[in-house]
Amino acid sequence: MSSAKTYKPGEAILYLTGMFGQNMIYNIIATGLYFYFQNVICLPAIALGWIFAIARVWDAVNDPMMGAIVDKTKTKWGKCRPYLLFAPPFICLITCVTFLNGNYASAKENGNSTAMFLIVAWAAISYILWGMSYTVGDIPLWGIISRMSEVEKDRAKLISLSRIIASIGAAAVIVSIVALSQAANEAFGESTNAQKGFIVVSIAMTVVASLMFECAGLGTKERVPAGGEKKTMKQSIALMWKCVPFRRLLISGILRSPMQLMMIVVLTLFTYYYCDGNLQTAFTEPKRLVILIIVGGGYFIGQFIAMILCPFLISKMSVKTLYNSTALTAIPTGLIFVTYLIAPQNLMDIKWVIIDGILFVFSGAGFGVVNVAQSIMISDCIDYEEFHNSYRPDGIFFSGQSFITKFSAGIASIISAYVYNYVGYTDVNIDKMNKALENGASFARDYAQYSKAMWFILTIPAAIAYAVAIIPTVKYEISTKEHQKMLDALVERHSNMNSSEEN
C-alpha cells in the first residue's frame, strides 16, 4: 500500500472549508427558505408542499444526469474539480433570487389574485432553478473524495470530517437565520415576521457561504485515474441499478425518506413551541436559551459524537453492520412523541427538557451514523464497480447520494403539506397566529392542534423510516475484507497505468 496516493493536510482543510460553505447554502434553502415561504410570506400549505416536492423530484431525476456528465468530463483539472471552481458564483446568485418575492398573505387579504399567482410562480420557478444549479456543485463535491485518495482509511476520515463540518454548517444556519432576520426586522422598524430582515440576512449569509464553497475547487487535487472507457448517459444511469450493492443503498435511502421531515419541521417547531414565534427571546430569556441548547443541541451533539466515532467504529466492525445498527434509533425517536402526548403543554419543564434532550442525542447519533456510513458505502461501491468492470463511476454513484436526499425531501414535503393543511396550518391562518402570538398568545396552549401535528411530523415518520430502511442492506455484498482486497488490486492497477503513461 506504500504506492497508494492520498491528499495533503492543507487540501483537506480547504476541502472542508468548501463543504462548510456548501452546506450553509443548502440549509439556507432547506430550512431557512422553507420557514420563509411558510411563516413569513405565508404560502398555502398545499402549494408549498407541491413546490418543494416537484422541485426535489425533478432534482432527483436531474442528479444522475449530472453525475453522468461529471463522469464524461476530462480536463487538466480532472473531472470533478472544474465544477467546484465555477459553480459557486451561480449558486450564490440563484440562492439570493429565491428570497426576492412578494407576501402571499398580504396579497390574499387585499384580494389580489394576480399577485398571489405571481408570488407562487416566482417561488416555484426560482426554487427549481436553485436545485438545478446546486446539483452542479453538489455531486462533484462528494465525488471528488474518492478521487483525492486511494487509501480507505484516509477516505473514511475525510468523509467523517465532511459530515461533521456539514452538520456544523447546517447548525450555524438553523440557529442563526431566523433570530438574525427577526433582529434585522426590528432594526428596520418592521414587525416580527416581516420580510426585509429575512432577505438581507439570507443574502449576506449566502455570499459568505459561497466564498467558502469556492475553497473546495481552489484547494483540491484529483489523484485517482479515471480508468475505463467512457459511457453514454443512458449507460451511466443504468449502472446505478445494475450494481447490486449500490442498488441496495438506493432502495434503503428511499425507504428512509420520512427522516427528511425532521429537517423540514424542526426550525418551525422550535421557534414556535419554545419561543412562541420569536426566536430572539432565546437570547433575552436565559431559560429558553437553555432549553434550546439542551433539546436542539442534543440532536447535533448526538450527530457529532457519532460522526467522530465512525472511523473508530468501522475499524472494529464492518460499515454494513454499523449502518444497519441505526434501526435501533427508531426507539428514542418515537419516544420523543410519547413525551409530547404525556405533557403536551409542559415540555418546557426541566424534567421533560432533560428527557427529550437525551432522546434527541440518541436520535441524532443514528442520523450521524447513517450519513457517514452511507457515503463510505457509496465510495466502496465505486471501487467495487471499477474492480469488476474497469469503470470508475464517481459522478454517477455520488449523484445517487444527492438523488436520495432530494427525492426524500420531495416525499417529505408532500407529507408535511397535507398534514399542515389538514390541521389548518396555512397562509392567512399562520399570519393570524403570528399576530396573536405577538399579543401574548401561547403556541403550546392556544394552538395545540398545530403543535401536535409538528411533534408528530418530527418524530413518528422518522422512527418508522429508521426501522425499515435497513431491510435492503441486510444482504449488502461488500465486506471489509473483500473491499481491502479490491483496493490493493486497484492501487496496483493504477500504478501500472501511470507507469504505462510515463513510458
Short mmCIF file of C-alpha atoms in Angstrom, two decimals:
data_model
loop_
_atom_site.label_atom_id
_atom_site.label_comp_id
_atom_site.label_asym_id
_atom_site.label_seq_id
_atom_site.Cartn_x
_atom_site.Cartn_y
_atom_site.Cartn_z
CA MET A 1 0.00 0.00 0.00
CA SER A 2 3.06 2.31 0.05
CA SER A 3 2.35 3.35 -3.56
CA ALA A 4 -1.19 4.47 -2.75
CA LYS A 5 -1.75 8.19 -3.29
CA THR A 6 -3.64 10.44 -0.92
CA TYR A 7 -4.40 14.09 -0.17
CA LYS A 8 -2.25 16.50 1.85
CA PRO A 9 -3.46 18.10 5.12
CA GLY A 10 -3.81 21.54 3.52
CA GLU A 11 -6.08 20.13 0.83
CA ALA A 12 -8.31 18.54 3.43
CA ILE A 13 -8.65 21.88 5.25
CA LEU A 14 -9.64 23.75 2.09
CA TYR A 15 -11.99 20.96 1.03
CA LEU A 16 -13.71 21.02 4.43
CA THR A 17 -13.99 24.81 4.26
CA GLY A 18 -15.80 24.40 0.96
CA MET A 19 -18.01 21.70 2.46
CA PHE A 20 -18.94 24.04 5.33
CA GLY A 21 -19.94 26.81 2.93
CA GLN A 22 -21.84 24.47 0.62
CA ASN A 23 -23.90 23.08 3.49
CA MET A 24 -24.64 26.57 4.76
CA ILE A 25 -26.16 27.29 1.35
CA TYR A 26 -28.12 24.04 1.38
CA ASN A 27 -29.66 24.80 4.77
CA ILE A 28 -30.34 28.44 3.94
CA ILE A 29 -32.72 26.88 1.44
CA ALA A 30 -33.74 23.60 3.10
CA THR A 31 -34.63 25.15 6.46
CA GLY A 32 -34.44 28.93 6.03
CA LEU A 33 -36.35 29.22 2.75
CA TYR A 34 -38.97 26.70 3.87
CA PHE A 35 -39.53 28.74 7.06
CA TYR A 36 -39.61 31.93 4.96
CA PHE A 37 -42.16 30.56 2.49
CA GLN A 38 -44.33 29.05 5.21
CA ASN A 39 -44.18 31.55 8.08
CA VAL A 40 -43.02 34.87 6.60
CA ILE A 41 -44.70 35.23 3.19
CA CYS A 42 -47.27 32.56 4.16
CA LEU A 43 -47.66 30.46 1.02
CA PRO A 44 -50.58 27.97 1.10
CA ALA A 45 -49.54 24.66 2.67
CA ILE A 46 -50.51 22.54 -0.34
CA ALA A 47 -48.82 24.89 -2.81
CA LEU A 48 -45.68 24.94 -0.68
CA GLY A 49 -45.63 21.16 -0.40
CA TRP A 50 -46.01 20.63 -4.12
CA ILE A 51 -43.41 23.29 -5.00
CA PHE A 52 -40.81 21.56 -2.86
CA ALA A 53 -41.92 18.09 -3.95
CA ILE A 54 -41.90 18.76 -7.70
CA ALA A 55 -38.59 20.60 -7.49
CA ARG A 56 -36.94 17.88 -5.44
CA VAL A 57 -38.28 15.04 -7.59
CA TRP A 58 -37.03 16.84 -10.69
CA ASP A 59 -33.66 17.30 -8.94
CA ALA A 60 -33.65 13.60 -8.17
CA VAL A 61 -34.08 12.89 -11.89
CA ASN A 62 -31.59 15.59 -12.81
CA ASP A 63 -28.88 14.37 -10.41
CA PRO A 64 -27.99 11.14 -12.28
CA MET A 65 -27.84 13.18 -15.49
CA MET A 66 -25.32 15.50 -13.85
CA GLY A 67 -23.43 12.53 -12.44
CA ALA A 68 -23.11 11.08 -15.95
CA ILE A 69 -21.86 14.44 -17.23
CA VAL A 70 -19.22 14.55 -14.48
CA ASP A 71 -18.04 11.03 -15.36
CA LYS A 72 -17.64 12.06 -19.02
CA THR A 73 -15.67 15.21 -18.11
CA LYS A 74 -11.95 15.25 -18.85
CA THR A 75 -9.90 18.39 -18.22
CA LYS A 76 -6.44 19.31 -16.95
CA TRP A 77 -8.04 19.83 -13.51
CA GLY A 78 -9.77 16.44 -13.51
CA LYS A 79 -13.45 15.57 -13.83
CA CYS A 80 -14.91 16.92 -10.56
CA ARG A 81 -12.78 19.96 -9.79
CA PRO A 82 -13.83 22.18 -12.75
CA TYR A 83 -17.39 22.28 -11.46
CA LEU A 84 -16.20 23.20 -7.97
CA LEU A 85 -14.31 26.14 -9.43
CA PHE A 86 -17.13 27.62 -11.49
CA ALA A 87 -20.44 26.57 -9.87
CA PRO A 88 -20.40 28.56 -6.55
CA PRO A 89 -20.99 32.05 -8.09
CA PHE A 90 -24.06 30.84 -10.00
CA ILE A 91 -25.43 29.02 -6.95
CA CYS A 92 -24.92 32.21 -4.92
CA LEU A 93 -26.90 34.33 -7.39
CA ILE A 94 -29.87 31.99 -7.67
CA THR A 95 -29.99 31.39 -3.90
CA CYS A 96 -30.38 35.13 -3.36
CA VAL A 97 -33.10 35.37 -6.02
CA THR A 98 -35.30 32.79 -4.27
CA PHE A 99 -35.89 35.19 -1.36
CA LEU A 100 -36.85 38.19 -3.54
CA ASN A 101 -40.59 37.55 -3.58
CA GLY A 102 -43.87 39.16 -2.54
CA ASN A 103 -46.03 38.44 0.52
CA TYR A 104 -48.84 35.97 -0.20
CA ALA A 105 -50.81 36.68 2.98
CA SER A 106 -50.95 40.42 2.19
CA ALA A 107 -51.94 39.75 -1.42
CA LYS A 108 -54.74 37.42 -0.29
CA GLU A 109 -56.05 39.90 2.27
CA ASN A 110 -56.18 42.54 -0.48
CA GLY A 111 -57.92 40.12 -2.87
CA ASN A 112 -55.12 40.49 -5.46
CA SER A 113 -55.33 37.16 -7.30
CA THR A 114 -52.73 38.17 -9.90
CA ALA A 115 -50.16 38.94 -7.22
CA MET A 116 -51.00 35.67 -5.45
CA PHE A 117 -50.36 33.72 -8.66
CA LEU A 118 -47.09 35.54 -9.40
CA ILE A 119 -45.80 35.01 -5.86
CA VAL A 120 -46.42 31.26 -6.04
CA ALA A 121 -44.97 31.09 -9.59
CA TRP A 122 -41.84 33.01 -8.56
CA ALA A 123 -41.36 30.70 -5.60
CA ALA A 124 -41.72 27.59 -7.77
CA ILE A 125 -39.52 28.70 -10.67
CA SER A 126 -36.72 30.16 -8.54
CA TYR A 127 -36.63 27.10 -6.30
CA ILE A 128 -36.46 24.68 -9.24
CA LEU A 129 -33.63 26.72 -10.80
CA TRP A 130 -31.83 26.73 -7.47
CA GLY A 131 -32.00 22.94 -7.26
CA MET A 132 -30.56 22.54 -10.74
CA SER A 133 -27.67 24.93 -10.06
CA TYR A 134 -26.93 23.37 -6.68
CA THR A 135 -26.64 19.92 -8.27
CA VAL A 136 -23.81 21.16 -10.50
CA GLY A 137 -21.68 21.74 -7.39
CA ASP A 138 -23.01 19.11 -5.01
CA ILE A 139 -22.23 15.94 -6.96
CA PRO A 140 -18.61 16.87 -7.78
CA LEU A 141 -18.06 17.99 -4.18
CA TRP A 142 -18.81 14.49 -2.86
CA GLY A 143 -17.45 12.65 -5.89
CA ILE A 144 -14.02 14.23 -5.60
CA ILE A 145 -13.38 12.48 -2.25
CA SER A 146 -12.95 9.12 -3.97
CA ARG A 147 -10.55 10.81 -6.41
CA MET A 148 -8.41 12.55 -3.80
CA SER A 149 -7.18 9.34 -2.16
CA GLU A 150 -6.62 5.63 -2.80
CA VAL A 151 -6.29 4.94 0.94
CA GLU A 152 -9.50 3.64 2.55
CA LYS A 153 -8.58 4.98 5.99
CA ASP A 154 -7.98 8.47 4.62
CA ARG A 155 -11.22 8.41 2.64
CA ALA A 156 -13.23 7.33 5.66
CA LYS A 157 -11.58 10.04 7.76
CA LEU A 158 -12.34 12.76 5.20
CA ILE A 159 -15.93 11.57 4.76
CA SER A 160 -16.45 11.55 8.52
CA LEU A 161 -14.96 15.04 8.87
CA SER A 162 -17.05 16.20 5.91
CA ARG A 163 -20.23 15.04 7.60
CA ILE A 164 -19.24 16.76 10.84
CA ILE A 165 -18.44 20.00 9.03
CA ALA A 166 -21.67 19.72 7.02
CA SER A 167 -23.66 19.38 10.24
CA ILE A 168 -21.90 22.37 11.78
CA GLY A 169 -22.75 24.37 8.66
CA ALA A 170 -26.36 23.26 8.99
CA ALA A 171 -26.45 24.13 12.69
CA ALA A 172 -24.96 27.58 12.01
CA VAL A 173 -27.86 28.36 9.69
CA ILE A 174 -30.65 26.76 11.73
CA VAL A 175 -29.57 28.55 14.89
CA SER A 176 -28.96 31.97 13.35
CA ILE A 177 -31.06 32.71 10.28
CA VAL A 178 -34.43 33.25 11.96
CA ALA A 179 -33.05 35.04 15.02
CA LEU A 180 -30.84 37.35 12.93
CA SER A 181 -33.65 38.02 10.48
CA GLN A 182 -36.05 38.96 13.27
CA ALA A 183 -33.39 41.23 14.79
CA ALA A 184 -32.85 42.88 11.40
CA ASN A 185 -36.60 43.38 11.01
CA GLU A 186 -36.72 45.29 14.27
CA ALA A 187 -33.71 47.36 13.20
CA PHE A 188 -35.65 48.30 10.07
CA GLY A 189 -38.68 49.16 12.22
CA GLU A 190 -40.69 46.27 10.80
CA SER A 191 -42.97 43.77 12.55
CA THR A 192 -41.62 40.47 13.88
CA ASN A 193 -42.23 38.35 10.79
CA ALA A 194 -41.70 40.98 8.09
CA GLN A 195 -39.64 40.14 5.03
CA LYS A 196 -36.97 42.79 4.83
CA GLY A 197 -34.72 41.41 7.55
CA PHE A 198 -35.00 37.87 6.22
CA ILE A 199 -33.96 38.98 2.75
CA VAL A 200 -30.94 40.96 3.98
CA VAL A 201 -29.69 38.23 6.32
CA SER A 202 -30.19 35.37 3.87
CA ILE A 203 -28.33 37.19 1.08
CA ALA A 204 -25.46 38.14 3.38
CA MET A 205 -25.11 34.57 4.64
CA THR A 206 -25.29 33.22 1.08
CA VAL A 207 -22.45 35.43 -0.14
CA VAL A 208 -20.18 34.42 2.74
CA ALA A 209 -21.06 30.74 2.30
CA SER A 210 -20.37 30.87 -1.45
CA LEU A 211 -16.91 32.33 -0.92
CA MET A 212 -16.15 29.44 1.44
CA PHE A 213 -17.59 26.92 -1.06
CA GLU A 214 -15.10 28.18 -3.66
CA CYS A 215 -12.21 26.93 -1.48
CA ALA A 216 -13.05 23.32 -2.37
CA GLY A 217 -12.30 23.96 -6.03
CA LEU A 218 -9.22 26.08 -5.37
CA GLY A 219 -7.58 23.75 -2.87
CA THR A 220 -8.13 20.15 -4.01
CA LYS A 221 -6.34 17.80 -6.42
CA GLU A 222 -7.55 14.63 -8.15
CA ARG A 223 -5.09 11.74 -7.89
CA VAL A 224 -7.03 8.59 -8.78
CA PRO A 225 -7.04 7.81 -12.54
CA ALA A 226 -10.45 7.84 -14.20
CA GLY A 227 -9.95 4.41 -15.75
CA GLY A 228 -12.12 2.55 -18.25
CA GLU A 229 -13.98 3.59 -21.36
CA LYS A 230 -16.47 6.45 -21.36
CA LYS A 231 -20.14 5.54 -21.10
CA THR A 232 -23.21 7.23 -22.51
CA MET A 233 -25.59 8.97 -20.13
CA LYS A 234 -28.09 6.15 -20.54
CA GLN A 235 -25.44 3.53 -19.72
CA SER A 236 -24.24 5.50 -16.68
CA ILE A 237 -27.73 5.89 -15.25
CA ALA A 238 -28.50 2.21 -15.89
CA LEU A 239 -25.33 1.34 -13.96
CA MET A 240 -26.87 2.74 -10.76
CA TRP A 241 -29.41 -0.06 -10.82
CA LYS A 242 -27.22 -2.82 -12.26
CA CYS A 243 -24.62 -2.56 -9.49
CA VAL A 244 -26.33 -4.69 -6.83
CA PRO A 245 -24.75 -3.25 -3.65
CA PHE A 246 -25.38 0.29 -4.87
CA ARG A 247 -28.98 -0.62 -5.72
CA ARG A 248 -29.47 -1.76 -2.14
CA LEU A 249 -28.26 1.65 -0.91
CA LEU A 250 -30.66 3.46 -3.23
CA ILE A 251 -33.66 1.47 -2.04
CA SER A 252 -32.62 1.91 1.58
CA GLY A 253 -32.30 5.67 1.06
CA ILE A 254 -35.77 5.93 -0.45
CA LEU A 255 -37.25 3.98 2.46
CA ARG A 256 -35.50 6.46 4.74
CA SER A 257 -37.29 9.41 3.07
CA PRO A 258 -39.52 10.38 6.04
CA MET A 259 -36.40 11.23 8.06
CA GLN A 260 -36.21 14.41 5.97
CA LEU A 261 -39.34 15.63 7.73
CA MET A 262 -37.20 16.34 10.78
CA MET A 263 -35.21 18.95 8.85
CA ILE A 264 -38.36 20.48 7.36
CA VAL A 265 -40.24 20.96 10.62
CA VAL A 266 -37.58 21.42 13.31
CA LEU A 267 -36.92 25.14 12.80
CA THR A 268 -40.62 26.00 12.77
CA LEU A 269 -41.46 23.76 15.74
CA PHE A 270 -38.65 25.02 17.97
CA THR A 271 -39.29 28.66 17.04
CA TYR A 272 -42.99 28.42 17.89
CA TYR A 273 -43.20 25.82 20.67
CA TYR A 274 -40.23 27.02 22.72
CA CYS A 275 -40.21 30.73 21.75
CA ASP A 276 -43.83 31.50 20.73
CA GLY A 277 -42.77 32.58 17.24
CA ASN A 278 -39.91 34.89 18.20
CA LEU A 279 -36.55 33.14 18.33
CA GLN A 280 -34.92 36.29 19.70
CA THR A 281 -36.45 35.55 23.09
CA ALA A 282 -33.95 32.70 23.38
CA PHE A 283 -31.25 35.38 23.66
CA THR A 284 -33.12 37.58 26.11
CA GLU A 285 -34.64 34.91 28.35
CA PRO A 286 -31.99 32.50 29.72
CA LYS A 287 -34.49 29.71 30.38
CA ARG A 288 -35.50 29.49 26.71
CA LEU A 289 -31.87 29.53 25.60
CA VAL A 290 -31.00 26.69 27.98
CA ILE A 291 -33.95 24.66 26.70
CA LEU A 292 -32.93 25.09 23.06
CA ILE A 293 -29.33 24.19 23.85
CA ILE A 294 -30.38 21.00 25.65
CA VAL A 295 -33.09 19.87 23.22
CA GLY A 296 -31.90 21.18 19.87
CA GLY A 297 -28.26 20.95 20.81
CA GLY A 298 -28.80 17.37 21.91
CA TYR A 299 -29.62 16.32 18.36
CA PHE A 300 -26.48 17.94 16.94
CA ILE A 301 -24.30 16.68 19.78
CA GLY A 302 -25.53 13.18 19.05
CA GLN A 303 -24.65 13.63 15.39
CA PHE A 304 -21.18 14.99 16.12
CA ILE A 305 -20.28 12.26 18.60
CA ALA A 306 -21.45 9.55 16.21
CA MET A 307 -19.62 11.03 13.23
CA ILE A 308 -16.41 11.48 15.21
CA LEU A 309 -16.59 7.87 16.38
CA CYS A 310 -17.45 6.40 12.97
CA PRO A 311 -13.84 5.87 11.75
CA PHE A 312 -13.01 4.11 15.03
CA LEU A 313 -16.17 2.01 14.93
CA ILE A 314 -15.51 1.00 11.34
CA SER A 315 -12.09 -0.26 12.40
CA LYS A 316 -13.86 -2.57 14.86
CA MET A 317 -16.86 -3.66 12.77
CA SER A 318 -17.94 -3.64 9.14
CA VAL A 319 -19.53 -0.49 7.75
CA LYS A 320 -22.55 -2.65 6.86
CA THR A 321 -23.03 -3.65 10.50
CA LEU A 322 -22.67 -0.05 11.62
CA TYR A 323 -25.19 1.17 9.04
CA ASN A 324 -27.76 -1.49 9.93
CA SER A 325 -27.42 -0.81 13.66
CA THR A 326 -29.18 2.53 13.12
CA ALA A 327 -32.52 0.68 13.10
CA LEU A 328 -32.32 0.94 16.91
CA THR A 329 -32.65 4.72 16.57
CA ALA A 330 -36.36 4.21 15.88
CA ILE A 331 -36.90 3.74 19.63
CA PRO A 332 -35.64 7.09 21.01
CA THR A 333 -37.06 8.97 18.02
CA GLY A 334 -40.55 7.56 18.59
CA LEU A 335 -40.33 8.15 22.33
CA ILE A 336 -39.97 11.90 21.74
CA PHE A 337 -43.57 11.98 20.53
CA VAL A 338 -44.63 9.92 23.56
CA THR A 339 -43.25 12.66 25.84
CA TYR A 340 -45.41 15.18 23.96
CA LEU A 341 -48.52 13.05 24.39
CA ILE A 342 -47.84 12.81 28.13
CA ALA A 343 -47.14 16.52 28.64
CA PRO A 344 -48.32 18.47 25.55
CA GLN A 345 -48.12 21.89 27.18
CA ASN A 346 -45.34 21.23 29.66
CA LEU A 347 -42.29 20.17 27.65
CA MET A 348 -40.53 23.33 28.81
CA ASP A 349 -40.45 21.90 32.36
CA ILE A 350 -36.88 20.97 33.17
CA LYS A 351 -37.53 17.24 33.67
CA TRP A 352 -39.08 16.92 30.22
CA VAL A 353 -36.35 19.08 28.71
CA ILE A 354 -33.71 16.70 30.06
CA ILE A 355 -35.59 13.60 28.93
CA ASP A 356 -36.15 14.99 25.44
CA GLY A 357 -32.56 16.19 25.30
CA ILE A 358 -31.30 12.65 25.97
CA LEU A 359 -33.70 11.18 23.39
CA PHE A 360 -32.57 13.74 20.81
CA VAL A 361 -28.92 12.80 21.45
CA PHE A 362 -29.63 9.18 20.54
CA SER A 363 -31.81 10.16 17.59
CA GLY A 364 -29.10 12.48 16.29
CA ALA A 365 -26.47 9.78 16.73
CA GLY A 366 -28.38 7.48 14.42
CA PHE A 367 -28.67 10.22 11.82
CA GLY A 368 -24.94 10.92 12.05
CA VAL A 369 -24.03 7.25 11.56
CA VAL A 370 -26.34 6.96 8.56
CA ASN A 371 -24.76 9.96 6.87
CA VAL A 372 -21.16 8.81 7.31
CA ALA A 373 -21.76 5.11 6.65
CA GLN A 374 -23.82 5.82 3.52
CA SER A 375 -21.06 7.97 1.99
CA ILE A 376 -18.40 5.39 2.79
CA MET A 377 -20.51 2.60 1.31
CA ILE A 378 -21.04 4.63 -1.89
CA SER A 379 -17.28 5.13 -2.15
CA ASP A 380 -16.84 1.38 -1.67
CA CYS A 381 -19.36 0.72 -4.45
CA ILE A 382 -17.28 2.88 -6.79
CA ASP A 383 -14.26 0.67 -6.04
CA TYR A 384 -16.44 -2.41 -6.47
CA GLU A 385 -17.57 -1.32 -9.92
CA GLU A 386 -14.05 -0.38 -11.06
CA PHE A 387 -12.64 -3.67 -9.76
CA HIS A 388 -15.23 -5.80 -11.54
CA ASN A 389 -15.85 -3.77 -14.71
CA SER A 390 -12.83 -1.41 -15.05
CA TYR A 391 -15.04 1.69 -14.93
CA ARG A 392 -14.95 4.23 -12.13
CA PRO A 393 -18.40 5.90 -11.72
CA ASP A 394 -17.51 8.62 -9.16
CA GLY A 395 -20.01 11.13 -10.51
CA ILE A 396 -22.97 8.87 -11.19
CA PHE A 397 -22.72 6.98 -7.88
CA PHE A 398 -22.36 10.09 -5.73
CA SER A 399 -25.27 11.56 -7.67
CA GLY A 400 -27.16 8.68 -6.05
CA GLN A 401 -26.47 10.25 -2.65
CA SER A 402 -27.90 13.53 -3.88
CA PHE A 403 -30.78 11.65 -5.50
CA ILE A 404 -31.64 10.02 -2.17
CA THR A 405 -31.56 13.33 -0.29
CA LYS A 406 -33.64 15.27 -2.79
CA PHE A 407 -36.16 12.57 -3.62
CA SER A 408 -36.62 12.03 0.11
CA ALA A 409 -37.14 15.73 0.68
CA GLY A 410 -39.76 15.78 -2.06
CA ILE A 411 -41.73 12.99 -0.43
CA ALA A 412 -41.34 14.65 2.97
CA SER A 413 -42.66 17.96 1.60
CA ILE A 414 -45.85 16.31 0.36
CA ILE A 415 -46.41 14.53 3.69
CA SER A 416 -45.92 17.72 5.71
CA ALA A 417 -48.08 19.78 3.33
CA TYR A 418 -51.12 17.55 3.70
CA VAL A 419 -50.71 17.22 7.47
CA TYR A 420 -50.42 21.01 7.81
CA ASN A 421 -53.39 21.57 5.52
CA TYR A 422 -55.47 19.05 7.49
CA VAL A 423 -54.93 20.94 10.76
CA GLY A 424 -55.32 24.37 9.09
CA TYR A 425 -51.70 25.50 9.42
CA THR A 426 -51.59 27.51 6.17
CA ASP A 427 -51.42 31.02 4.57
CA VAL A 428 -53.71 33.52 6.36
CA ASN A 429 -54.14 31.27 9.41
CA ILE A 430 -50.39 31.44 10.00
CA ASP A 431 -50.47 35.22 9.57
CA LYS A 432 -53.28 35.49 12.14
CA MET A 433 -51.41 33.19 14.53
CA ASN A 434 -48.23 35.30 14.24
CA LYS A 435 -50.20 38.42 15.19
CA ALA A 436 -51.87 36.62 18.11
CA LEU A 437 -48.52 35.40 19.43
CA GLU A 438 -47.17 38.96 19.27
CA ASN A 439 -50.09 39.94 21.52
CA GLY A 440 -49.37 37.32 24.17
CA ALA A 441 -50.95 34.08 22.96
CA SER A 442 -49.18 30.77 23.66
CA PHE A 443 -48.41 28.37 20.83
CA ALA A 444 -48.41 25.25 23.04
CA ARG A 445 -51.66 26.19 24.78
CA ASP A 446 -53.68 28.15 22.20
CA TYR A 447 -52.59 26.30 19.05
CA ALA A 448 -52.44 22.73 20.33
CA GLN A 449 -53.59 21.25 17.00
CA TYR A 450 -50.60 22.82 15.21
CA SER A 451 -48.24 21.80 17.99
CA LYS A 452 -49.33 18.17 17.96
CA ALA A 453 -49.06 17.98 14.16
CA MET A 454 -45.50 19.31 14.26
CA TRP A 455 -44.34 16.96 17.02
CA PHE A 456 -45.87 14.06 15.08
CA ILE A 457 -44.19 15.05 11.80
CA LEU A 458 -40.87 15.49 13.58
CA THR A 459 -40.80 12.02 15.12
CA ILE A 460 -43.13 9.20 14.05
CA PRO A 461 -42.39 9.07 10.29
CA ALA A 462 -38.65 9.23 11.05
CA ALA A 463 -38.91 6.43 13.61
CA ILE A 464 -40.65 4.20 11.07
CA ALA A 465 -38.04 5.10 8.45
CA TYR A 466 -35.14 4.15 10.73
CA ALA A 467 -36.71 0.74 11.31
CA VAL A 468 -37.48 -0.21 7.70
CA ALA A 469 -34.53 1.40 5.87
CA ILE A 470 -32.12 -1.40 6.74
CA ILE A 471 -34.20 -4.13 5.07
CA PRO A 472 -32.40 -3.82 1.68
CA THR A 473 -28.91 -3.63 3.22
CA VAL A 474 -29.15 -6.76 5.39
CA LYS A 475 -27.57 -8.65 2.46
CA TYR A 476 -25.19 -5.87 1.35
CA GLU A 477 -22.40 -7.63 -0.58
CA ILE A 478 -19.18 -5.68 0.15
CA SER A 479 -17.40 -6.95 3.27
CA THR A 480 -14.42 -5.17 4.84
CA LYS A 481 -12.05 -7.99 3.90
CA GLU A 482 -13.21 -8.16 0.29
CA HIS A 483 -13.07 -4.41 -0.09
CA GLN A 484 -9.46 -4.25 1.10
CA LYS A 485 -8.51 -6.90 -1.47
CA MET A 486 -10.19 -4.82 -4.17
CA LEU A 487 -8.39 -1.67 -3.03
CA ASP A 488 -4.99 -3.37 -3.08
CA ALA A 489 -5.64 -4.65 -6.60
CA LEU A 490 -6.82 -1.22 -7.76
CA VAL A 491 -3.76 0.56 -6.34
CA GLU A 492 -1.53 -1.83 -8.26
CA ARG A 493 -3.65 -1.34 -11.39
CA HIS A 494 -3.43 2.45 -11.08
CA SER A 495 0.32 2.25 -10.55
CA ASN A 496 0.69 0.20 -13.71
CA MET A 497 -1.48 2.67 -15.63
CA ASN A 498 0.72 5.58 -14.53
CA SER A 499 3.89 3.69 -15.44
CA SER A 500 2.50 2.96 -18.91
CA GLU A 501 1.60 6.61 -19.45
CA GLU A 502 5.08 7.73 -18.38
CA ASN A 503 6.69 5.28 -20.83
#
